[in-house]
Short mmCIF file of N, CA and C in Angstrom, two decimals:
data_model
loop_
_atom_site.label_atom_id
_atom_site.label_comp_id
_atom_site.label_asym_id
_atom_site.label_seq_id
_atom_site.Cartn_x
_atom_site.Cartn_y
_atom_site.Cartn_z
N MET I 5 14.85 -6.22 30.52
CA MET I 5 13.67 -5.34 30.46
C MET I 5 13.21 -5.41 29.00
N HIS I 6 14.17 -5.04 28.20
CA HIS I 6 13.93 -4.67 26.85
C HIS I 6 13.71 -6.28 25.94
N GLY I 7 14.15 -6.87 26.70
CA GLY I 7 13.75 -8.41 25.84
C GLY I 7 12.46 -9.14 26.38
N VAL I 8 12.06 -8.49 27.02
CA VAL I 8 10.44 -9.17 27.78
C VAL I 8 9.56 -8.55 26.78
N TRP I 9 9.43 -7.23 25.91
CA TRP I 9 8.66 -6.71 25.11
C TRP I 9 8.29 -7.42 23.89
N TRP I 10 9.80 -8.05 23.44
CA TRP I 10 9.97 -8.86 22.38
C TRP I 10 9.24 -10.04 22.62
N HIS I 11 9.13 -10.51 23.63
CA HIS I 11 8.28 -11.96 23.96
C HIS I 11 7.00 -11.50 23.88
N LEU I 12 6.50 -10.52 24.57
CA LEU I 12 5.38 -10.15 24.82
C LEU I 12 4.48 -10.08 23.43
N LEU I 13 5.12 -9.24 22.70
CA LEU I 13 4.51 -9.07 21.18
C LEU I 13 4.57 -10.73 20.19
N LEU I 14 5.79 -11.17 20.46
CA LEU I 14 5.90 -12.61 19.63
C LEU I 14 4.45 -13.74 19.96
N THR I 15 4.04 -13.14 21.57
CA THR I 15 3.15 -14.15 22.53
C THR I 15 1.82 -13.89 21.67
N VAL I 16 1.38 -12.31 21.61
CA VAL I 16 0.12 -11.84 20.63
C VAL I 16 0.07 -12.67 19.24
N GLY I 17 1.44 -12.14 18.76
CA GLY I 17 1.42 -12.69 17.25
C GLY I 17 1.53 -14.33 17.05
N TYR I 18 1.73 -14.91 17.91
CA TYR I 18 1.54 -16.38 17.78
C TYR I 18 0.37 -16.64 17.92
N GLY I 19 -0.51 -15.89 19.22
CA GLY I 19 -1.89 -16.00 19.62
C GLY I 19 -2.59 -15.99 18.03
N LEU I 20 -2.55 -14.93 17.94
CA LEU I 20 -3.09 -14.16 16.40
C LEU I 20 -3.13 -15.51 15.16
N LEU I 21 -1.99 -15.94 14.95
CA LEU I 21 -1.77 -17.18 14.18
C LEU I 21 -2.24 -18.06 14.25
N SER I 22 -2.39 -18.49 15.46
CA SER I 22 -2.77 -19.88 16.00
C SER I 22 -4.25 -20.12 16.03
N SER I 23 -5.16 -18.50 15.71
CA SER I 23 -6.25 -18.47 16.05
C SER I 23 -7.32 -18.58 14.56
N LEU I 24 -6.25 -18.31 13.46
CA LEU I 24 -6.28 -18.26 12.41
C LEU I 24 -6.13 -19.65 11.63
N ILE I 25 -4.87 -20.03 11.91
CA ILE I 25 -4.05 -21.94 11.53
C ILE I 25 -4.45 -22.25 12.28
N PRO I 26 -5.21 -23.09 12.91
CA PRO I 26 -5.25 -24.04 14.20
C PRO I 26 -4.06 -24.81 14.41
N VAL I 27 -3.08 -25.38 13.02
CA VAL I 27 -2.14 -26.15 13.19
C VAL I 27 -0.99 -25.70 14.20
N PHE I 28 -1.22 -24.16 14.40
CA PHE I 28 -0.24 -23.45 15.46
C PHE I 28 -0.58 -23.89 16.73
N ASN I 29 -0.17 -24.81 17.69
CA ASN I 29 -1.12 -25.22 18.74
C ASN I 29 -0.81 -24.01 19.78
N SER I 30 -1.67 -23.32 20.45
CA SER I 30 -1.52 -22.53 21.37
C SER I 30 -1.42 -23.26 23.04
N GLU I 31 -1.84 -24.44 23.09
CA GLU I 31 -1.48 -25.07 24.22
C GLU I 31 0.00 -25.59 24.76
N ALA I 32 0.53 -25.68 23.59
CA ALA I 32 1.85 -26.35 23.27
C ALA I 32 2.85 -24.95 23.47
N TYR I 33 2.49 -24.10 22.93
CA TYR I 33 3.24 -22.56 22.83
C TYR I 33 3.25 -22.29 24.69
N VAL I 34 2.04 -22.38 25.03
CA VAL I 34 1.84 -22.06 26.94
C VAL I 34 3.13 -22.81 27.20
N VAL I 35 3.27 -24.31 27.20
CA VAL I 35 3.94 -25.27 27.94
C VAL I 35 5.14 -24.76 27.58
N ALA I 36 5.80 -24.56 26.27
CA ALA I 36 6.94 -23.91 26.13
C ALA I 36 7.54 -22.81 26.78
N THR I 37 6.31 -21.88 26.68
CA THR I 37 7.14 -20.74 27.75
C THR I 37 7.29 -21.02 28.71
N ALA I 38 6.20 -21.37 29.22
CA ALA I 38 6.64 -21.82 31.02
C ALA I 38 7.95 -22.49 31.16
N ALA I 39 8.19 -23.65 30.21
CA ALA I 39 9.31 -23.99 30.63
C ALA I 39 10.66 -23.46 30.44
N THR I 40 10.64 -22.43 29.63
CA THR I 40 12.02 -21.41 29.64
C THR I 40 11.49 -20.45 31.03
N HIS I 41 10.49 -19.99 31.33
CA HIS I 41 10.55 -19.01 32.61
C HIS I 41 10.75 -17.62 32.02
N LEU I 42 10.82 -17.15 30.45
CA LEU I 42 10.89 -16.15 29.86
C LEU I 42 9.47 -15.09 30.13
N LEU I 43 8.45 -15.59 30.56
CA LEU I 43 7.08 -14.96 30.75
C LEU I 43 6.85 -15.57 32.07
N THR I 44 5.89 -14.36 32.95
CA THR I 44 5.35 -15.13 34.08
C THR I 44 3.96 -15.72 33.37
N PRO I 45 3.36 -16.76 33.69
CA PRO I 45 1.52 -17.20 33.49
C PRO I 45 0.84 -16.27 33.24
N LEU I 46 0.80 -15.51 33.92
CA LEU I 46 0.01 -14.30 33.38
C LEU I 46 0.24 -13.33 32.59
N GLU I 47 1.47 -13.35 32.14
CA GLU I 47 1.66 -12.48 30.79
C GLU I 47 1.63 -13.57 29.73
N VAL I 48 1.90 -14.68 29.63
CA VAL I 48 1.72 -15.64 28.61
C VAL I 48 0.11 -15.72 28.23
N GLY I 49 -0.63 -15.67 29.18
CA GLY I 49 -2.03 -16.20 29.32
C GLY I 49 -2.97 -14.63 28.55
N VAL I 50 -2.62 -13.61 29.31
CA VAL I 50 -3.04 -12.64 28.85
C VAL I 50 -2.56 -11.96 26.95
N CYS I 51 -1.15 -12.25 26.73
CA CYS I 51 -1.08 -12.07 25.36
C CYS I 51 -1.37 -13.12 24.64
N LEU I 52 -1.19 -14.19 25.04
CA LEU I 52 -1.80 -15.46 23.98
C LEU I 52 -3.61 -14.83 23.64
N GLY I 53 -4.12 -14.53 25.05
CA GLY I 53 -5.67 -14.87 25.03
C GLY I 53 -5.90 -13.53 23.78
N LEU I 54 -5.11 -12.43 24.12
CA LEU I 54 -5.10 -11.38 23.24
C LEU I 54 -5.08 -11.29 21.98
N GLY I 55 -3.84 -11.99 21.63
CA GLY I 55 -3.63 -12.48 19.98
C GLY I 55 -5.16 -13.65 19.73
N GLN I 56 -5.04 -14.29 20.15
CA GLN I 56 -6.28 -15.22 19.94
C GLN I 56 -7.53 -14.39 19.34
N GLY I 57 -7.96 -13.28 20.65
CA GLY I 57 -8.91 -12.82 20.63
C GLY I 57 -8.85 -11.92 19.31
N PHE I 58 -8.04 -11.12 18.85
CA PHE I 58 -7.59 -10.41 17.77
C PHE I 58 -8.01 -11.35 16.50
N GLY I 59 -7.56 -12.44 16.71
CA GLY I 59 -7.88 -13.01 15.37
C GLY I 59 -9.18 -13.49 15.50
N LYS I 60 -9.99 -13.80 16.35
CA LYS I 60 -11.22 -14.45 16.15
C LYS I 60 -11.79 -13.18 15.75
N MET I 61 -11.67 -12.22 16.03
CA MET I 61 -12.10 -10.39 15.64
C MET I 61 -12.20 -10.53 14.34
N ALA I 62 -10.95 -10.84 13.52
CA ALA I 62 -10.83 -10.69 12.00
C ALA I 62 -11.38 -11.52 11.79
N LEU I 63 -11.65 -12.63 12.17
CA LEU I 63 -12.54 -14.23 11.47
C LEU I 63 -13.57 -13.73 11.36
N PHE I 64 -14.39 -13.32 12.40
CA PHE I 64 -16.03 -12.74 12.70
C PHE I 64 -15.71 -11.65 11.49
N GLN I 65 -15.17 -10.80 11.53
CA GLN I 65 -15.62 -9.95 10.58
C GLN I 65 -15.37 -10.09 9.05
N ALA I 66 -14.47 -10.87 8.58
CA ALA I 66 -14.31 -11.67 7.54
C ALA I 66 -15.29 -12.28 7.13
N VAL I 67 -15.55 -12.95 8.03
CA VAL I 67 -16.87 -14.15 7.75
C VAL I 67 -18.39 -13.20 7.62
N ARG I 68 -18.37 -12.18 8.13
CA ARG I 68 -19.80 -11.12 8.52
C ARG I 68 -19.55 -10.39 6.93
N HIS I 69 -18.65 -10.09 6.84
CA HIS I 69 -18.74 -9.52 5.61
C HIS I 69 -18.58 -10.10 3.74
N ALA I 70 -17.84 -11.46 4.09
CA ALA I 70 -17.92 -11.98 3.21
C ALA I 70 -19.43 -12.99 2.53
N LYS I 71 -20.23 -12.82 3.57
CA LYS I 71 -21.31 -13.48 3.38
C LYS I 71 -22.36 -12.44 2.20
N SER I 72 -21.68 -11.44 2.13
CA SER I 72 -22.47 -10.45 0.94
C SER I 72 -22.07 -10.68 -0.59
N LEU I 73 -20.85 -11.42 -0.70
CA LEU I 73 -20.09 -11.39 -1.88
C LEU I 73 -20.82 -12.52 -3.02
N PRO I 74 -21.25 -12.00 -3.94
CA PRO I 74 -22.34 -12.77 -4.74
C PRO I 74 -21.69 -14.25 -5.06
N ARG I 75 -20.30 -14.07 -5.32
CA ARG I 75 -19.78 -15.57 -5.73
C ARG I 75 -20.25 -16.58 -4.63
N LEU I 76 -19.98 -16.48 -3.33
CA LEU I 76 -20.46 -17.03 -2.09
C LEU I 76 -21.49 -17.61 -1.95
N GLU I 77 -22.57 -16.93 -2.55
CA GLU I 77 -24.39 -17.01 -2.48
C GLU I 77 -24.34 -17.92 -3.53
N ARG I 78 -23.63 -18.32 -5.08
CA ARG I 78 -24.05 -19.13 -5.91
C ARG I 78 -23.79 -20.93 -5.12
N HIS I 79 -23.28 -21.06 -4.34
CA HIS I 79 -22.75 -22.19 -3.51
C HIS I 79 -24.06 -22.34 -2.71
N LYS I 80 -24.85 -23.69 -2.79
CA LYS I 80 -26.30 -23.88 -1.81
C LYS I 80 -25.58 -24.88 -1.16
N LYS I 81 -26.08 -24.61 0.11
CA LYS I 81 -25.95 -26.16 1.09
C LYS I 81 -26.44 -27.27 0.65
N VAL I 82 -26.13 -28.47 0.44
CA VAL I 82 -27.26 -29.75 0.32
C VAL I 82 -27.67 -29.74 1.57
N GLU I 83 -28.54 -30.02 1.64
CA GLU I 83 -29.73 -30.81 2.79
C GLU I 83 -29.83 -32.17 3.04
N ARG I 84 -29.24 -32.68 3.99
CA ARG I 84 -29.47 -34.21 4.39
C ARG I 84 -30.72 -34.21 5.15
N PRO I 85 -31.01 -35.37 4.80
CA PRO I 85 -32.11 -35.91 5.89
C PRO I 85 -31.75 -35.78 7.03
N ASP I 86 -32.82 -35.64 8.07
CA ASP I 86 -32.82 -35.63 9.31
C ASP I 86 -32.24 -36.91 10.25
N PRO I 87 -31.32 -36.53 10.99
CA PRO I 87 -30.64 -37.72 11.67
C PRO I 87 -31.89 -38.76 12.07
N GLN I 88 -31.90 -39.99 12.64
CA GLN I 88 -32.59 -40.72 13.54
C GLN I 88 -32.62 -40.83 14.77
N PRO I 89 -33.52 -40.61 16.08
CA PRO I 89 -33.13 -41.02 17.12
C PRO I 89 -32.76 -41.89 17.52
N GLY I 90 -31.60 -41.67 18.80
CA GLY I 90 -30.95 -42.71 19.02
C GLY I 90 -29.29 -43.22 18.33
N THR I 91 -29.27 -42.47 17.50
CA THR I 91 -27.78 -42.64 16.59
C THR I 91 -26.75 -41.67 17.22
N TRP I 92 -25.77 -41.72 16.98
CA TRP I 92 -24.46 -40.92 17.31
C TRP I 92 -24.88 -39.58 16.22
N ARG I 93 -25.24 -39.63 15.07
CA ARG I 93 -25.47 -38.27 14.32
C ARG I 93 -26.66 -37.23 14.89
N TYR I 94 -27.77 -38.16 15.81
CA TYR I 94 -28.81 -37.59 16.30
C TYR I 94 -28.25 -37.03 17.37
N ARG I 95 -27.62 -37.39 18.58
CA ARG I 95 -26.96 -37.12 19.70
C ARG I 95 -26.03 -35.94 19.26
N TRP I 96 -25.56 -36.04 18.25
CA TRP I 96 -24.18 -34.96 17.82
C TRP I 96 -24.94 -33.39 17.25
N SER I 97 -26.16 -33.67 16.47
CA SER I 97 -27.17 -32.67 16.03
C SER I 97 -28.02 -32.00 17.30
N MET I 98 -28.28 -33.08 18.23
CA MET I 98 -28.45 -32.23 19.32
C MET I 98 -27.90 -31.33 20.23
N VAL I 99 -26.54 -31.59 20.47
CA VAL I 99 -25.55 -30.97 20.97
C VAL I 99 -25.12 -29.67 20.28
N LEU I 100 -24.90 -30.08 18.88
CA LEU I 100 -24.92 -28.47 17.89
C LEU I 100 -26.05 -27.61 17.96
N LYS I 101 -27.33 -28.14 18.07
CA LYS I 101 -28.77 -27.37 18.50
C LYS I 101 -28.44 -26.41 19.87
N TRP I 102 -27.73 -27.09 20.87
CA TRP I 102 -27.98 -26.36 21.91
C TRP I 102 -26.88 -25.60 22.09
N ALA I 103 -25.62 -25.71 21.25
CA ALA I 103 -24.69 -24.77 21.28
C ALA I 103 -24.89 -23.61 20.56
N ASN I 104 -25.93 -23.93 19.63
CA ASN I 104 -26.14 -22.95 18.28
C ASN I 104 -27.50 -21.83 19.24
N ALA I 105 -28.11 -22.40 19.76
CA ALA I 105 -28.92 -21.48 20.79
C ALA I 105 -28.51 -20.82 21.84
N LEU I 106 -27.47 -21.24 22.26
CA LEU I 106 -26.57 -20.73 23.41
C LEU I 106 -25.82 -19.67 23.12
N VAL I 107 -25.18 -19.77 21.98
CA VAL I 107 -24.38 -18.40 21.41
C VAL I 107 -25.14 -17.33 20.66
N THR I 108 -26.02 -18.10 20.04
CA THR I 108 -27.15 -17.18 19.49
C THR I 108 -28.20 -16.50 19.93
N SER I 109 -28.48 -17.13 21.68
CA SER I 109 -29.18 -16.40 22.40
C SER I 109 -28.41 -14.79 23.08
N ARG I 110 -29.53 -14.12 23.25
CA ARG I 110 -29.08 -12.64 23.54
C ARG I 110 -29.07 -12.77 24.74
N ARG I 111 -29.82 -13.24 25.43
CA ARG I 111 -29.48 -13.45 26.87
C ARG I 111 -28.17 -14.34 27.61
N TRP I 112 -27.67 -15.79 26.64
CA TRP I 112 -27.27 -16.24 27.37
C TRP I 112 -25.68 -16.41 26.47
N GLY I 113 -25.75 -15.66 25.32
CA GLY I 113 -24.73 -15.49 24.29
C GLY I 113 -23.38 -15.15 24.71
N PRO I 114 -23.15 -14.09 25.48
CA PRO I 114 -22.12 -13.66 26.35
C PRO I 114 -21.56 -15.00 26.74
N LEU I 115 -22.35 -15.88 27.72
CA LEU I 115 -21.55 -17.14 28.63
C LEU I 115 -21.38 -17.95 27.41
N GLY I 116 -22.19 -18.30 26.41
CA GLY I 116 -21.64 -19.27 25.52
C GLY I 116 -20.08 -18.62 24.89
N PHE I 117 -20.04 -17.51 24.56
CA PHE I 117 -18.91 -16.89 24.20
C PHE I 117 -17.77 -17.21 24.91
N PHE I 118 -17.74 -17.23 26.30
CA PHE I 118 -16.78 -16.91 27.38
C PHE I 118 -16.57 -18.57 27.27
N LEU I 119 -17.67 -19.56 27.34
CA LEU I 119 -17.34 -20.81 27.47
C LEU I 119 -16.34 -21.37 26.48
N ALA I 120 -17.06 -20.73 25.20
CA ALA I 120 -16.12 -20.99 23.96
C ALA I 120 -14.60 -20.83 23.83
N GLY I 121 -14.07 -19.65 24.51
CA GLY I 121 -12.74 -19.30 24.87
C GLY I 121 -12.01 -19.92 25.79
N SER I 122 -12.95 -20.33 26.57
CA SER I 122 -12.12 -20.77 27.90
C SER I 122 -11.90 -22.36 27.79
N VAL I 123 -13.08 -23.11 27.69
CA VAL I 123 -13.25 -24.39 27.62
C VAL I 123 -13.46 -25.19 26.18
N SER I 124 -13.75 -24.22 25.66
CA SER I 124 -13.91 -24.82 23.83
C SER I 124 -15.23 -25.32 24.03
N LEU I 125 -16.03 -25.05 24.22
CA LEU I 125 -17.14 -25.94 24.71
C LEU I 125 -18.68 -24.84 24.76
N PRO I 126 -19.34 -24.60 23.35
CA PRO I 126 -18.50 -25.23 21.72
C PRO I 126 -17.30 -24.55 21.39
N PRO I 127 -16.95 -25.40 20.36
CA PRO I 127 -15.31 -25.08 20.34
C PRO I 127 -15.47 -23.53 19.66
N SER I 128 -14.29 -22.40 19.76
CA SER I 128 -13.87 -21.23 19.54
C SER I 128 -14.08 -21.12 17.65
N TYR I 129 -13.55 -21.88 17.14
CA TYR I 129 -13.53 -21.74 15.85
C TYR I 129 -14.70 -21.77 15.17
N PRO I 130 -15.51 -22.77 15.08
CA PRO I 130 -16.87 -22.98 14.34
C PRO I 130 -17.83 -21.74 15.14
N THR I 131 -17.71 -21.59 16.27
CA THR I 131 -18.61 -20.72 16.84
C THR I 131 -18.41 -19.31 16.45
N THR I 132 -17.26 -19.06 16.15
CA THR I 132 -16.89 -17.52 15.48
C THR I 132 -17.24 -17.51 14.23
N ILE I 133 -17.14 -18.60 13.23
CA ILE I 133 -18.01 -18.41 11.93
C ILE I 133 -19.44 -18.63 12.17
N LEU I 134 -19.73 -18.94 13.01
CA LEU I 134 -21.75 -19.32 13.38
C LEU I 134 -22.00 -17.84 13.58
N VAL I 135 -21.79 -17.62 14.58
CA VAL I 135 -22.37 -15.96 14.85
C VAL I 135 -22.28 -15.01 14.46
N ALA I 136 -21.00 -15.02 13.49
CA ALA I 136 -20.75 -14.24 12.54
C ALA I 136 -21.67 -13.78 11.38
N LYS I 137 -22.67 -15.12 11.23
CA LYS I 137 -23.28 -15.20 10.12
C LYS I 137 -24.87 -14.78 11.02
N THR I 138 -24.80 -14.33 11.98
CA THR I 138 -26.09 -13.76 12.67
C THR I 138 -25.94 -12.56 13.07
N ARG I 139 -26.95 -11.70 13.50
CA ARG I 139 -26.93 -10.56 14.25
C ARG I 139 -26.54 -10.35 15.38
N VAL I 140 -25.39 -11.15 16.02
CA VAL I 140 -24.84 -10.88 17.40
C VAL I 140 -24.03 -9.98 17.60
N ASN I 141 -23.76 -9.31 18.36
CA ASN I 141 -23.13 -7.86 18.56
C ASN I 141 -21.73 -8.11 18.74
N PHE I 142 -21.01 -7.52 17.71
CA PHE I 142 -19.34 -7.50 17.45
C PHE I 142 -18.69 -7.62 18.48
N ALA I 143 -18.89 -6.05 19.10
CA ALA I 143 -18.26 -6.06 20.44
C ALA I 143 -18.65 -7.01 21.70
N VAL I 144 -19.52 -7.35 22.02
CA VAL I 144 -20.00 -8.09 23.02
C VAL I 144 -19.25 -9.36 22.97
N PHE I 145 -19.23 -9.86 21.37
CA PHE I 145 -19.00 -11.19 21.28
C PHE I 145 -16.97 -11.26 21.27
N SER I 146 -16.28 -9.97 21.03
CA SER I 146 -15.50 -9.84 21.08
C SER I 146 -14.88 -9.89 22.28
N ILE I 147 -15.34 -8.82 23.47
CA ILE I 147 -15.16 -9.23 24.68
C ILE I 147 -15.20 -10.56 25.35
N PHE I 148 -16.07 -10.85 25.44
CA PHE I 148 -16.43 -12.65 26.06
C PHE I 148 -15.83 -13.41 25.47
N MET I 149 -15.34 -13.73 23.97
CA MET I 149 -14.47 -14.61 23.60
C MET I 149 -12.85 -14.56 24.03
N THR I 150 -12.69 -13.13 23.88
CA THR I 150 -11.11 -12.34 24.62
C THR I 150 -11.14 -13.07 25.72
N LEU I 151 -11.72 -12.50 27.13
CA LEU I 151 -12.12 -12.89 28.05
C LEU I 151 -11.74 -14.43 28.58
N GLY I 152 -12.64 -15.11 27.68
CA GLY I 152 -12.59 -16.34 27.83
C GLY I 152 -11.39 -16.88 27.54
N LEU I 153 -10.76 -16.75 26.04
CA LEU I 153 -9.19 -17.29 25.99
C LEU I 153 -8.19 -16.99 26.65
N MET I 154 -8.26 -15.59 26.98
CA MET I 154 -7.33 -15.30 28.40
C MET I 154 -7.26 -15.90 29.52
N ALA I 155 -8.45 -16.18 30.12
CA ALA I 155 -8.39 -17.17 31.37
C ALA I 155 -8.17 -18.61 30.72
N ARG I 156 -8.40 -18.97 29.82
CA ARG I 156 -7.65 -20.33 29.18
C ARG I 156 -6.45 -20.76 29.51
N TYR I 157 -5.56 -19.60 28.88
CA TYR I 157 -4.25 -20.04 28.85
C TYR I 157 -3.58 -19.49 30.05
N THR I 158 -4.19 -18.65 30.77
CA THR I 158 -3.91 -18.29 32.06
C THR I 158 -3.54 -19.36 32.96
N ALA I 159 -4.81 -20.21 33.13
CA ALA I 159 -4.78 -21.15 33.55
C ALA I 159 -4.36 -22.58 33.32
N ILE I 160 -3.75 -22.67 31.90
CA ILE I 160 -2.97 -23.61 31.34
C ILE I 160 -1.65 -23.06 31.48
N ALA I 161 -1.37 -21.72 31.96
CA ALA I 161 0.52 -21.24 31.79
C ALA I 161 0.44 -21.65 33.54
N TYR I 162 -0.36 -21.57 34.45
CA TYR I 162 -0.15 -21.35 36.13
C TYR I 162 -0.33 -23.42 36.18
N GLY I 163 -0.97 -23.96 35.39
CA GLY I 163 -0.74 -25.43 35.36
C GLY I 163 0.43 -26.19 35.15
N ALA I 164 1.02 -25.59 34.19
CA ALA I 164 2.07 -26.00 33.32
C ALA I 164 3.38 -25.45 34.06
N LEU I 165 2.99 -24.22 34.81
CA LEU I 165 4.40 -23.86 35.56
C LEU I 165 4.79 -24.64 37.05
N GLY I 166 3.29 -24.79 37.59
CA GLY I 166 3.37 -25.75 38.70
C GLY I 166 3.63 -27.46 38.52
N VAL I 167 3.26 -27.72 37.48
CA VAL I 167 3.96 -28.66 36.87
C VAL I 167 5.38 -29.04 36.87
N PHE I 168 5.83 -27.88 36.03
CA PHE I 168 7.71 -27.78 35.90
C PHE I 168 8.40 -27.40 37.13
N LYS I 169 7.78 -26.83 38.22
CA LYS I 169 8.54 -26.53 39.31
C LYS I 169 8.42 -27.94 40.15
N HIS I 170 6.88 -28.74 40.33
CA HIS I 170 7.26 -30.14 40.95
C HIS I 170 7.80 -30.74 40.43
N LEU I 171 7.91 -30.85 38.56
CA LEU I 171 9.14 -31.89 38.45
C LEU I 171 10.79 -31.57 38.79
N LEU I 172 10.82 -30.35 38.84
CA LEU I 172 12.24 -29.89 39.41
C LEU I 172 12.60 -29.98 40.73
N HIS I 173 11.83 -30.27 41.75
CA HIS I 173 11.64 -30.40 43.26
C HIS I 173 11.92 -32.06 43.39
N PHE I 174 12.15 -32.82 42.41
CA PHE I 174 12.52 -34.05 42.34
C PHE I 174 13.96 -34.08 42.02
N PHE I 175 14.54 -33.24 41.19
CA PHE I 175 15.62 -33.29 40.48
C PHE I 175 16.81 -32.67 41.42
#
């Protein structure tokens, strides 16, 4: 029982690290943990989702408070011409406008945060940065993003466990 706590804390820590540095792949961590059977899929999903949620909360706060720094305000964004209809750039801009409207909407924002966390549509990292620059409520963002991340990693963990059980059945 003593060793389980270390695994739980390690999982929360890995989730925190992977939310800030995307090179650390959480899905690979879930699969590796499922293969070892050290934690149940629910434990992995909840702890990794909590760690990711804590990281997204920290990123949100960092972006929200960094926008008032004078050094950052000197660099103005270069305006690009609007994309022409029928191009891939135009289609992508329409998806971005939809995602922006979803996550900044007072009514649909919580659903957008949950979708960003659970299925990465819109992707959670850019969503966190985008909404931190708006008047979105921090608590609402934190709760729904974290719940989405927990659901995502729990589902992946149960799926990976099912695959491993199925593979072991053949051997």
